[in-house]
Amino acid sequence: MQRFLSFLTVLGFLFFQVAWAEEKQPDQVLKEMMGEVLTTLSSDESYRTDTAKLNQLVEKNIFPHINFRRMTALAVGRDWRKATEEEKTRLTNAFTALLVRTYSNALANYGNEKVVYKPVKMSEGVTEVLAKIEIQQPGSKPVNFDTRLEKKEGTWKVYDVAVEGISLVTNYRDQFAQTLKKGGFPALIDLLENQSQSLINKK
Amino acid sequence: MRFFFCLLGFLSCCAWAEENLENIEKNSESTVENRDSWEAFNRKMFKVHTVVYKSVVKPVAQTYGKIVPLPVHVSLNNAFSNPTDLWVGANNLLQGKPKSAGSDVLRFLINSTLGIFGVFDVASEMGIAKNDEDFGQTLAVWGVPPGKYLFIPGIGPKYTRDAIGWLVDSNPLWWVISPIRARNIALGVNALETTVQILPLYQMVEESGIDPYVMIRESYFQRRNNQIWDGEAPITEEEDDYSKE
């Protein structure tokens, strides 16, 4: 097992080098982002019960490929422009923390479903693209997992995901709007920070 | 001659359905603001639902989910799901999609025979994926507007249009199982299986939702739109320059 792991590490390192040499395409980014996490999850049961360990795995493999700031901006909507720089940073951090807790828990339920990465249709020079993933499970309709990526400084990063057409960003917009209307950005930051804190305490 | 008229009728049905699909977007956009005008009532219903779910439904489904081994879950779900392909096919036909309807019927035939009464989903393995249609979607394609948003305890979120569709929707399996006692047991097990499947989803809503009521409502709006458009809903281009920094 030990030897196999080190073999994998070397292989991963090689892949990393090769991938670095040529510019990575969106579907490649997704494969890289999900592949490692899913293989680890299916080979090591301990990740399912150890939340800290799981969060670490997610932070290491998934974080670098996500543009959390844009994700937060889109969830806030047009009012984003009215926020101060400090509010933007705090909001992004709080929202990120909340998303990580909930989605890590969802990952813990991963039961070796087959993940299919659909080829991405894209024309020369585009900077935003839709990449589709299909999660196939026996006995039910395949689940569509659509991701939106943007190219910035030569790298593709995810800024929205939609499961069965339900966009994460759009989903939070109405919830954010309610709080923003009542208490502005300070209230929203408070709410998000408290929400993820209560999730930590529950564990 | 009769066949010719049937064909003509069917083709005009197709054209009509297609034309209506173009109007759906306008319909849904114009009502987006006042769709949940029964919010006060809906929130009360949601509270009732949550209490019953947490105290009774969740613990029962969790226990059932743990006792029954995974292969049994899969086989049961397959067997319950198999006859619904006929209903899905009928709706595809009503929506002017004969090709999809054909694949639904083919799925039913393959799974009922090779799949041993639907216990194994052989058709999916062969690459014939299950479609997702119901009568509410058919009404939508025919141009019926979504109406108001309703939250019904035990059933969940529904547009009034889809609540009517839901009343019409049926699994052909229930028509053929007799005696009534056997049918009722099957209905119960089916309900348990459905609940087991949504347990992780529900947990996610509870944890990620700032306001679970709004979370479920928004998810329902988006999912329904996605279902009606068979996953190909037109992207509404919105101004999002503010997010590009």
GROMACS .gro file of C-alpha atoms in nm:
model
  448
    1MET     CA    1   0.000   0.000   0.000
    2GLN     CA    2   0.277   0.238   0.099
    3ARG     CA    3   0.460   0.173  -0.223
    4PHE     CA    4   0.146   0.213  -0.425
    5LEU     CA    5   0.082   0.550  -0.262
    6SER     CA    6   0.429   0.677  -0.335
    7PHE     CA    7   0.385   0.556  -0.690
    8LEU     CA    8   0.065   0.758  -0.711
    9THR     CA    9   0.240   1.062  -0.569
   10VAL     CA   10   0.512   1.039  -0.831
   11LEU     CA   11   0.252   0.989  -1.101
   12GLY     CA   12   0.055   1.286  -0.974
   13PHE     CA   13   0.369   1.496  -0.969
   14LEU     CA   14   0.452   1.401  -1.326
   15PHE     CA   15   0.101   1.480  -1.437
   16PHE     CA   16   0.124   1.813  -1.263
   17GLN     CA   17   0.442   1.896  -1.453
   18VAL     CA   18   0.300   1.794  -1.787
   19ALA     CA   19  -0.020   1.982  -1.723
   20TRP     CA   20   0.177   2.288  -1.622
   21ALA     CA   21   0.367   2.293  -1.949
   22GLU     CA   22   0.056   2.337  -2.160
   23GLU     CA   23  -0.237   2.547  -2.056
   24LYS     CA   24  -0.501   2.350  -1.871
   25GLN     CA   25  -0.844   2.325  -2.026
   26PRO     CA   26  -1.162   2.366  -1.815
   27ASP     CA   27  -1.255   1.998  -1.813
   28GLN     CA   28  -0.899   1.910  -1.718
   29VAL     CA   29  -0.920   2.151  -1.426
   30LEU     CA   30  -1.241   1.983  -1.310
   31LYS     CA   31  -1.096   1.635  -1.339
   32GLU     CA   32  -0.795   1.737  -1.140
   33MET     CA   33  -1.006   1.912  -0.881
   34MET     CA   34  -1.252   1.627  -0.825
   35GLY     CA   35  -1.045   1.321  -0.913
   36GLU     CA   36  -0.804   1.332  -0.623
   37VAL     CA   37  -1.077   1.401  -0.368
   38LEU     CA   38  -1.306   1.125  -0.492
   39THR     CA   39  -1.030   0.863  -0.508
   40THR     CA   40  -0.920   0.950  -0.158
   41LEU     CA   41  -1.277   0.932  -0.032
   42SER     CA   42  -1.343   0.591  -0.178
   43SER     CA   43  -1.012   0.443  -0.065
   44ASP     CA   44  -1.003   0.581   0.289
   45GLU     CA   45  -1.313   0.546   0.505
   46SER     CA   46  -1.175   0.769   0.780
   47TYR     CA   47  -1.249   1.083   0.579
   48ARG     CA   48  -1.619   1.021   0.616
   49THR     CA   49  -1.618   1.055   0.992
   50ASP     CA   50  -1.328   1.292   1.050
   51THR     CA   51  -1.458   1.635   0.950
   52ALA     CA   52  -1.128   1.813   1.007
   53LYS     CA   53  -0.946   1.568   0.783
   54LEU     CA   54  -1.211   1.603   0.513
   55ASN     CA   55  -1.198   1.981   0.527
   56GLN     CA   56  -0.824   1.967   0.484
   57LEU     CA   57  -0.858   1.749   0.176
   58VAL     CA   58  -1.114   1.988   0.029
   59GLU     CA   59  -0.906   2.295   0.108
   60LYS     CA   60  -0.598   2.147  -0.050
   61ASN     CA   61  -0.754   2.011  -0.369
   62ILE     CA   62  -1.065   2.211  -0.442
   63PHE     CA   63  -0.991   2.561  -0.304
   64PRO     CA   64  -0.720   2.657  -0.553
   65HIS     CA   65  -0.966   2.604  -0.839
   66ILE     CA   66  -1.247   2.823  -0.710
   67ASN     CA   67  -1.292   3.196  -0.734
   68PHE     CA   68  -1.474   3.248  -0.405
   69ARG     CA   69  -1.475   3.624  -0.436
   70ARG     CA   70  -1.671   3.625  -0.760
   71MET     CA   71  -1.901   3.357  -0.621
   72THR     CA   72  -1.979   3.580  -0.323
   73ALA     CA   73  -2.021   3.887  -0.544
   74LEU     CA   74  -2.275   3.705  -0.761
   75ALA     CA   75  -2.467   3.580  -0.458
   76VAL     CA   76  -2.487   3.936  -0.325
   77GLY     CA   77  -2.589   4.080  -0.660
   78ARG     CA   78  -2.566   4.438  -0.772
   79ASP     CA   79  -2.529   4.573  -0.417
   80TRP     CA   80  -2.177   4.427  -0.417
   81ARG     CA   81  -2.055   4.762  -0.551
   82LYS     CA   82  -2.178   4.938  -0.238
   83ALA     CA   83  -1.971   4.722  -0.002
   84THR     CA   84  -1.638   4.848   0.130
   85GLU     CA   85  -1.321   4.652   0.060
   86GLU     CA   86  -1.314   4.522   0.418
   87GLU     CA   87  -1.677   4.411   0.397
   88LYS     CA   88  -1.608   4.232   0.070
   89THR     CA   89  -1.318   4.039   0.221
   90ARG     CA   90  -1.507   3.944   0.538
   91LEU     CA   91  -1.814   3.845   0.341
   92THR     CA   92  -1.609   3.628   0.106
   93ASN     CA   93  -1.435   3.454   0.396
   94ALA     CA   94  -1.758   3.391   0.586
   95PHE     CA   95  -1.943   3.263   0.280
   96THR     CA   96  -1.649   3.040   0.189
   97ALA     CA   97  -1.646   2.889   0.536
   98LEU     CA   98  -2.018   2.819   0.520
   99LEU     CA   99  -1.996   2.658   0.176
  100VAL     CA  100  -1.702   2.442   0.276
  101ARG     CA  101  -1.879   2.303   0.582
  102THR     CA  102  -2.196   2.214   0.398
  103TYR     CA  103  -2.037   2.079   0.084
  104SER     CA  104  -1.775   1.877   0.269
  105ASN     CA  105  -2.058   1.705   0.454
  106ALA     CA  106  -2.227   1.633   0.123
  107LEU     CA  107  -1.902   1.484  -0.006
  108ALA     CA  108  -1.890   1.252   0.293
  109ASN     CA  109  -2.202   1.087   0.148
  110TYR     CA  110  -2.019   1.004  -0.174
  111GLY     CA  111  -2.079   0.636  -0.244
  112ASN     CA  112  -1.862   0.552  -0.543
  113GLU     CA  113  -2.104   0.692  -0.798
  114LYS     CA  114  -1.957   0.711  -1.146
  115VAL     CA  115  -1.850   1.062  -1.242
  116VAL     CA  116  -1.848   1.149  -1.612
  117TYR     CA  117  -1.684   1.468  -1.737
  118LYS     CA  118  -1.855   1.590  -2.054
  119PRO     CA  119  -1.635   1.747  -2.321
  120VAL     CA  120  -1.651   2.126  -2.308
  121LYS     CA  121  -1.769   2.309  -2.614
  122MET     CA  122  -1.573   2.627  -2.648
  123SER     CA  123  -1.454   2.858  -2.916
  124GLU     CA  124  -1.122   3.037  -2.940
  125GLY     CA  125  -1.069   3.328  -2.707
  126VAL     CA  126  -1.365   3.283  -2.471
  127THR     CA  127  -1.305   3.361  -2.105
  128GLU     CA  128  -1.621   3.207  -1.957
  129VAL     CA  129  -1.739   2.855  -2.011
  130LEU     CA  130  -1.995   2.599  -1.895
  131ALA     CA  131  -1.854   2.256  -1.811
  132LYS     CA  132  -2.089   1.968  -1.738
  133ILE     CA  133  -2.037   1.673  -1.511
  134GLU     CA  134  -2.277   1.381  -1.486
  135ILE     CA  135  -2.300   1.172  -1.174
  136GLN     CA  136  -2.437   0.829  -1.255
  137GLN     CA  137  -2.589   0.609  -0.989
  138PRO     CA  138  -2.765   0.277  -1.030
  139GLY     CA  139  -3.142   0.291  -1.001
  140SER     CA  140  -3.195   0.660  -1.059
  141LYS     CA  141  -3.168   0.930  -1.316
  142PRO     CA  142  -2.814   1.065  -1.360
  143VAL     CA  143  -2.753   1.387  -1.166
  144ASN     CA  144  -2.636   1.685  -1.369
  145PHE     CA  145  -2.366   1.891  -1.212
  146ASP     CA  146  -2.295   2.203  -1.416
  147THR     CA  147  -2.001   2.425  -1.337
  148ARG     CA  148  -1.919   2.771  -1.468
  149LEU     CA  149  -1.558   2.863  -1.508
  150GLU     CA  150  -1.380   3.184  -1.593
  151LYS     CA  151  -1.030   3.234  -1.722
  152LYS     CA  152  -0.824   3.487  -1.536
  153GLU     CA  153  -0.451   3.532  -1.574
  154GLY     CA  154  -0.429   3.212  -1.774
  155THR     CA  155  -0.605   2.979  -1.528
  156TRP     CA  156  -0.960   2.853  -1.525
  157LYS     CA  157  -1.148   2.883  -1.200
  158VAL     CA  158  -1.500   2.780  -1.100
  159TYR     CA  159  -1.737   3.058  -0.996
  160ASP     CA  160  -2.074   2.883  -0.989
  161VAL     CA  161  -2.206   2.531  -0.966
  162ALA     CA  162  -2.557   2.412  -1.040
  163VAL     CA  163  -2.692   2.074  -0.936
  164GLU     CA  164  -2.991   1.973  -1.150
  165GLY     CA  165  -3.026   2.332  -1.264
  166ILE     CA  166  -3.018   2.469  -0.910
  167SER     CA  167  -2.747   2.732  -0.908
  168LEU     CA  168  -2.570   2.784  -0.581
  169VAL     CA  169  -2.524   3.154  -0.642
  170THR     CA  170  -2.885   3.221  -0.743
  171ASN     CA  171  -3.003   3.015  -0.450
  172TYR     CA  172  -2.836   3.236  -0.195
  173ARG     CA  173  -2.929   3.564  -0.363
  174ASP     CA  174  -3.280   3.588  -0.219
  175GLN     CA  175  -3.165   3.484   0.126
  176PHE     CA  176  -2.891   3.747   0.118
  177ALA     CA  177  -3.129   4.012  -0.015
  178GLN     CA  178  -3.363   3.971   0.283
  179THR     CA  179  -3.086   4.035   0.533
  180LEU     CA  180  -2.927   4.313   0.329
  181LYS     CA  181  -3.256   4.498   0.318
  182LYS     CA  182  -3.295   4.479   0.695
  183GLY     CA  183  -2.944   4.543   0.824
  184GLY     CA  184  -2.705   4.601   0.535
  185PHE     CA  185  -2.364   4.440   0.501
  186PRO     CA  186  -2.279   4.426   0.874
  187ALA     CA  187  -2.593   4.217   0.937
  188LEU     CA  188  -2.514   3.980   0.650
  189ILE     CA  189  -2.155   3.929   0.766
  190ASP     CA  190  -2.278   3.860   1.120
  191LEU     CA  191  -2.534   3.610   0.995
  192LEU     CA  192  -2.288   3.417   0.779
  193GLU     CA  193  -2.022   3.406   1.048
  194ASN     CA  194  -2.272   3.284   1.306
  195GLN     CA  195  -2.415   3.021   1.073
  196SER     CA  196  -2.083   2.850   1.007
  197GLN     CA  197  -1.991   2.882   1.377
  198SER     CA  198  -2.309   2.700   1.476
  199LEU     CA  199  -2.223   2.426   1.227
  200ILE     CA  200  -1.881   2.383   1.387
  201ASN     CA  201  -2.032   2.367   1.735
  202LYS     CA  202  -2.279   2.102   1.625
  203LYS     CA  203  -2.004   1.866   1.520
  204MET     CA  204  -5.729   0.738  -4.366
  205ARG     CA  205  -5.784   0.733  -3.993
  206PHE     CA  206  -5.412   0.695  -3.946
  207PHE     CA  207  -5.356   1.004  -4.157
  208PHE     CA  208  -5.583   1.212  -3.935
  209CYS     CA  209  -5.415   1.082  -3.624
  210LEU     CA  210  -5.078   1.177  -3.768
  211LEU     CA  211  -5.202   1.520  -3.866
  212GLY     CA  212  -5.346   1.572  -3.520
  213PHE     CA  213  -5.026   1.460  -3.361
  214LEU     CA  214  -4.808   1.685  -3.577
  215SER     CA  215  -5.017   1.990  -3.503
  216CYS     CA  216  -4.989   1.895  -3.136
  217CYS     CA  217  -4.609   1.895  -3.176
  218ALA     CA  218  -4.607   2.234  -3.344
  219TRP     CA  219  -4.839   2.373  -3.081
  220ALA     CA  220  -4.628   2.240  -2.794
  221GLU     CA  221  -4.312   2.386  -2.945
  222GLU     CA  222  -4.469   2.727  -2.993
  223ASN     CA  223  -4.587   2.727  -2.636
  224LEU     CA  224  -4.245   2.644  -2.502
  225GLU     CA  225  -4.127   2.977  -2.638
  226ASN     CA  226  -4.390   3.154  -2.432
  227ILE     CA  227  -4.305   2.983  -2.106
  228GLU     CA  228  -4.014   3.206  -2.035
  229LYS     CA  229  -4.226   3.518  -2.060
  230ASN     CA  230  -4.485   3.362  -1.834
  231SER     CA  231  -4.240   3.265  -1.565
  232GLU     CA  232  -4.061   3.597  -1.574
  233SER     CA  233  -4.368   3.809  -1.539
  234THR     CA  234  -4.475   3.625  -1.226
  235VAL     CA  235  -4.140   3.589  -1.054
  236GLU     CA  236  -4.212   3.865  -0.803
  237ASN     CA  237  -4.559   3.763  -0.688
  238ARG     CA  238  -4.534   3.385  -0.718
  239ASP     CA  239  -4.511   3.345  -0.341
  240SER     CA  240  -4.788   3.583  -0.243
  241TRP     CA  241  -4.915   3.317   0.001
  242GLU     CA  242  -4.588   3.331   0.192
  243ALA     CA  243  -4.740   3.380   0.537
  244PHE     CA  244  -4.957   3.069   0.498
  245ASN     CA  245  -4.678   2.873   0.332
  246ARG     CA  246  -4.437   2.948   0.614
  247LYS     CA  247  -4.687   2.808   0.866
  248MET     CA  248  -4.723   2.494   0.658
  249PHE     CA  249  -4.344   2.468   0.632
  250LYS     CA  250  -4.320   2.485   1.011
  251VAL     CA  251  -4.570   2.202   1.050
  252HIS     CA  252  -4.381   2.001   0.791
  253THR     CA  253  -4.046   2.057   0.962
  254VAL     CA  254  -4.176   1.950   1.303
  255VAL     CA  255  -4.327   1.628   1.170
  256TYR     CA  256  -4.021   1.558   0.957
  257LYS     CA  257  -3.777   1.599   1.245
  258SER     CA  258  -3.977   1.413   1.508
  259VAL     CA  259  -4.121   1.122   1.309
  260VAL     CA  260  -4.025   1.093   0.942
  261LYS     CA  261  -3.649   1.143   0.972
  262PRO     CA  262  -3.584   0.893   1.255
  263VAL     CA  263  -3.805   0.627   1.092
  264ALA     CA  264  -3.641   0.671   0.750
  265GLN     CA  265  -3.293   0.672   0.903
  266THR     CA  266  -3.357   0.346   1.085
  267TYR     CA  267  -3.511   0.186   0.777
  268GLY     CA  268  -3.221   0.309   0.566
  269LYS     CA  269  -2.970   0.146   0.799
  270ILE     CA  270  -3.149  -0.188   0.843
  271VAL     CA  271  -3.202  -0.254   0.473
  272PRO     CA  272  -2.879  -0.331   0.283
  273LEU     CA  273  -2.780  -0.118  -0.016
  274PRO     CA  274  -2.845  -0.375  -0.294
  275VAL     CA  275  -3.200  -0.416  -0.165
  276HIS     CA  276  -3.250  -0.039  -0.176
  277VAL     CA  277  -3.128  -0.029  -0.534
  278SER     CA  278  -3.346  -0.322  -0.645
  279LEU     CA  279  -3.656  -0.179  -0.477
  280ASN     CA  280  -3.601   0.162  -0.633
  281ASN     CA  281  -3.549   0.005  -0.974
  282ALA     CA  282  -3.863  -0.204  -0.945
  283PHE     CA  283  -4.078   0.091  -0.835
  284SER     CA  284  -3.926   0.317  -1.095
  285ASN     CA  285  -3.963   0.079  -1.392
  286PRO     CA  286  -4.339   0.114  -1.458
  287THR     CA  287  -4.315   0.493  -1.426
  288ASP     CA  288  -4.125   0.494  -1.755
  289LEU     CA  289  -4.459   0.426  -1.926
  290TRP     CA  290  -4.608   0.735  -1.761
  291VAL     CA  291  -4.298   0.937  -1.848
  292GLY     CA  292  -4.334   0.814  -2.207
  293ALA     CA  293  -4.701   0.918  -2.222
  294ASN     CA  294  -4.602   1.266  -2.107
  295ASN     CA  295  -4.323   1.286  -2.360
  296LEU     CA  296  -4.575   1.200  -2.630
  297LEU     CA  297  -4.814   1.469  -2.502
  298GLN     CA  298  -4.526   1.716  -2.510
  299GLY     CA  299  -4.453   1.634  -2.874
  300LYS     CA  300  -4.134   1.436  -2.814
  301PRO     CA  301  -4.202   1.097  -2.979
  302LYS     CA  302  -3.832   1.004  -2.982
  303SER     CA  303  -3.800   1.038  -2.606
  304ALA     CA  304  -4.132   0.857  -2.563
  305GLY     CA  305  -3.993   0.571  -2.771
  306SER     CA  306  -3.684   0.543  -2.554
  307ASP     CA  307  -3.905   0.539  -2.241
  308VAL     CA  308  -4.113   0.249  -2.374
  309LEU     CA  309  -3.795   0.071  -2.482
  310ARG     CA  310  -3.655   0.113  -2.132
  311PHE     CA  311  -3.971  -0.041  -1.986
  312LEU     CA  312  -3.956  -0.336  -2.224
  313ILE     CA  313  -3.587  -0.404  -2.164
  314ASN     CA  314  -3.602  -0.366  -1.788
  315SER     CA  315  -3.921  -0.572  -1.752
  316THR     CA  316  -3.766  -0.864  -1.938
  317LEU     CA  317  -3.385  -0.863  -1.923
  318GLY     CA  318  -3.403  -0.666  -1.600
  319ILE     CA  319  -3.634  -0.928  -1.441
  320PHE     CA  320  -3.950  -0.726  -1.368
  321GLY     CA  321  -3.750  -0.408  -1.341
  322VAL     CA  322  -3.532  -0.520  -1.050
  323PHE     CA  323  -3.219  -0.441  -1.253
  324ASP     CA  324  -3.188  -0.123  -1.454
  325VAL     CA  325  -3.028  -0.290  -1.757
  326ALA     CA  326  -3.142  -0.013  -1.991
  327SER     CA  327  -2.930   0.248  -1.811
  328GLU     CA  328  -2.629   0.019  -1.836
  329MET     CA  329  -2.698   0.003  -2.209
  330GLY     CA  330  -2.692   0.380  -2.226
  331ILE     CA  331  -3.066   0.445  -2.243
  332ALA     CA  332  -3.101   0.699  -1.964
  333LYS     CA  333  -3.418   0.754  -1.767
  334ASN     CA  334  -3.612   1.068  -1.857
  335ASP     CA  335  -3.775   1.298  -1.608
  336GLU     CA  336  -4.127   1.400  -1.703
  337ASP     CA  337  -4.455   1.447  -1.521
  338PHE     CA  338  -4.797   1.589  -1.600
  339GLY     CA  339  -4.713   1.928  -1.447
  340GLN     CA  340  -4.432   1.962  -1.700
  341THR     CA  341  -4.670   1.864  -1.979
  342LEU     CA  342  -4.910   2.138  -1.867
  343ALA     CA  343  -4.617   2.382  -1.866
  344VAL     CA  344  -4.523   2.286  -2.222
  345TRP     CA  345  -4.887   2.340  -2.321
  346GLY     CA  346  -4.853   2.694  -2.193
  347VAL     CA  347  -5.026   2.670  -1.855
  348PRO     CA  348  -4.863   2.933  -1.628
  349PRO     CA  349  -4.711   2.808  -1.300
  350GLY     CA  350  -4.965   2.987  -1.083
  351LYS     CA  351  -4.891   3.044  -0.714
  352TYR     CA  352  -4.629   2.878  -0.499
  353LEU     CA  353  -4.760   2.640  -0.238
  354PHE     CA  354  -4.587   2.451   0.039
  355ILE     CA  355  -4.783   2.137   0.128
  356PRO     CA  356  -4.676   1.948   0.444
  357GLY     CA  357  -4.558   1.596   0.363
  358ILE     CA  358  -4.555   1.666  -0.009
  359GLY     CA  359  -4.333   1.970  -0.031
  360PRO     CA  360  -4.310   2.268  -0.264
  361LYS     CA  361  -4.549   2.286  -0.560
  362TYR     CA  362  -4.676   2.545  -0.802
  363THR     CA  363  -5.055   2.526  -0.818
  364ARG     CA  364  -5.015   2.402  -1.177
  365ASP     CA  365  -4.786   2.124  -1.063
  366ALA     CA  366  -5.005   2.037  -0.766
  367ILE     CA  367  -5.280   1.961  -1.020
  368GLY     CA  368  -5.028   1.771  -1.231
  369TRP     CA  369  -4.922   1.580  -0.922
  370LEU     CA  370  -5.281   1.469  -0.859
  371VAL     CA  371  -5.296   1.327  -1.211
  372ASP     CA  372  -4.948   1.167  -1.197
  373SER     CA  373  -4.953   0.799  -1.121
  374ASN     CA  374  -4.728   0.498  -1.120
  375PRO     CA  375  -4.895   0.229  -1.339
  376LEU     CA  376  -4.767  -0.023  -1.084
  377TRP     CA  377  -5.043   0.076  -0.843
  378TRP     CA  378  -5.308  -0.006  -1.104
  379VAL     CA  379  -5.195  -0.367  -1.138
  380ILE     CA  380  -5.099  -0.471  -0.785
  381SER     CA  381  -5.374  -0.655  -0.606
  382PRO     CA  382  -5.493  -0.730  -0.343
  383ILE     CA  383  -5.523  -0.387  -0.188
  384ARG     CA  384  -5.316  -0.490   0.113
  385ALA     CA  385  -5.018  -0.577  -0.105
  386ARG     CA  386  -5.058  -0.248  -0.285
  387ASN     CA  387  -5.064  -0.051   0.038
  388ILE     CA  388  -4.748  -0.221   0.162
  389ALA     CA  389  -4.577  -0.140  -0.168
  390LEU     CA  390  -4.692   0.221  -0.141
  391GLY     CA  391  -4.548   0.242   0.210
  392VAL     CA  392  -4.212   0.093   0.114
  393ASN     CA  393  -4.196   0.324  -0.187
  394ALA     CA  394  -4.258   0.627   0.036
  395LEU     CA  395  -3.982   0.509   0.274
  396GLU     CA  396  -3.738   0.463  -0.013
  397THR     CA  397  -3.811   0.810  -0.147
  398THR     CA  398  -3.755   0.959   0.197
  399VAL     CA  399  -3.427   0.772   0.246
  400GLN     CA  400  -3.304   0.918  -0.081
  401ILE     CA  401  -3.373   1.277   0.020
  402LEU     CA  402  -3.226   1.248   0.373
  403PRO     CA  403  -2.878   1.379   0.276
  404LEU     CA  404  -3.031   1.652   0.063
  405TYR     CA  405  -3.249   1.768   0.349
  406GLN     CA  406  -2.954   1.776   0.583
  407MET     CA  407  -2.770   1.997   0.335
  408VAL     CA  408  -3.060   2.240   0.319
  409GLU     CA  409  -3.071   2.256   0.698
  410GLU     CA  410  -2.701   2.326   0.723
  411SER     CA  411  -2.644   2.559   0.432
  412GLY     CA  412  -2.964   2.753   0.454
  413ILE     CA  413  -2.971   3.089   0.619
  414ASP     CA  414  -3.346   3.069   0.571
  415PRO     CA  415  -3.437   2.708   0.480
  416TYR     CA  416  -3.782   2.817   0.363
  417VAL     CA  417  -3.634   3.050   0.100
  418MET     CA  418  -3.363   2.796   0.017
  419ILE     CA  419  -3.624   2.531  -0.068
  420ARG     CA  420  -3.842   2.776  -0.256
  421GLU     CA  421  -3.560   2.907  -0.475
  422SER     CA  422  -3.432   2.556  -0.539
  423TYR     CA  423  -3.780   2.448  -0.645
  424PHE     CA  424  -3.820   2.740  -0.887
  425GLN     CA  425  -3.486   2.669  -1.050
  426ARG     CA  426  -3.524   2.292  -1.059
  427ARG     CA  427  -3.872   2.309  -1.206
  428ASN     CA  428  -3.754   2.542  -1.481
  429ASN     CA  429  -3.467   2.305  -1.553
  430GLN     CA  430  -3.704   2.005  -1.571
  431ILE     CA  431  -3.946   2.178  -1.807
  432TRP     CA  432  -3.660   2.265  -2.042
  433ASP     CA  433  -3.507   1.916  -2.007
  434GLY     CA  434  -3.187   2.066  -1.871
  435GLU     CA  435  -3.147   2.309  -2.160
  436ALA     CA  436  -3.309   2.618  -2.015
  437PRO     CA  437  -3.206   2.936  -2.198
  438ILE     CA  438  -2.946   3.128  -2.005
  439THR     CA  439  -3.079   3.465  -1.905
  440GLU     CA  440  -2.789   3.698  -1.970
  441GLU     CA  441  -2.771   3.933  -1.678
  442GLU     CA  442  -2.539   4.219  -1.616
  443ASP     CA  443  -2.267   4.082  -1.388
  444ASP     CA  444  -1.980   4.322  -1.440
  445TYR     CA  445  -1.989   4.409  -1.071
  446SER     CA  446  -1.856   4.063  -0.991
  447LYS     CA  447  -1.557   4.084  -1.225
  448GLU     CA  448  -1.285   4.266  -1.042
   0.00000   0.00000   0.00000
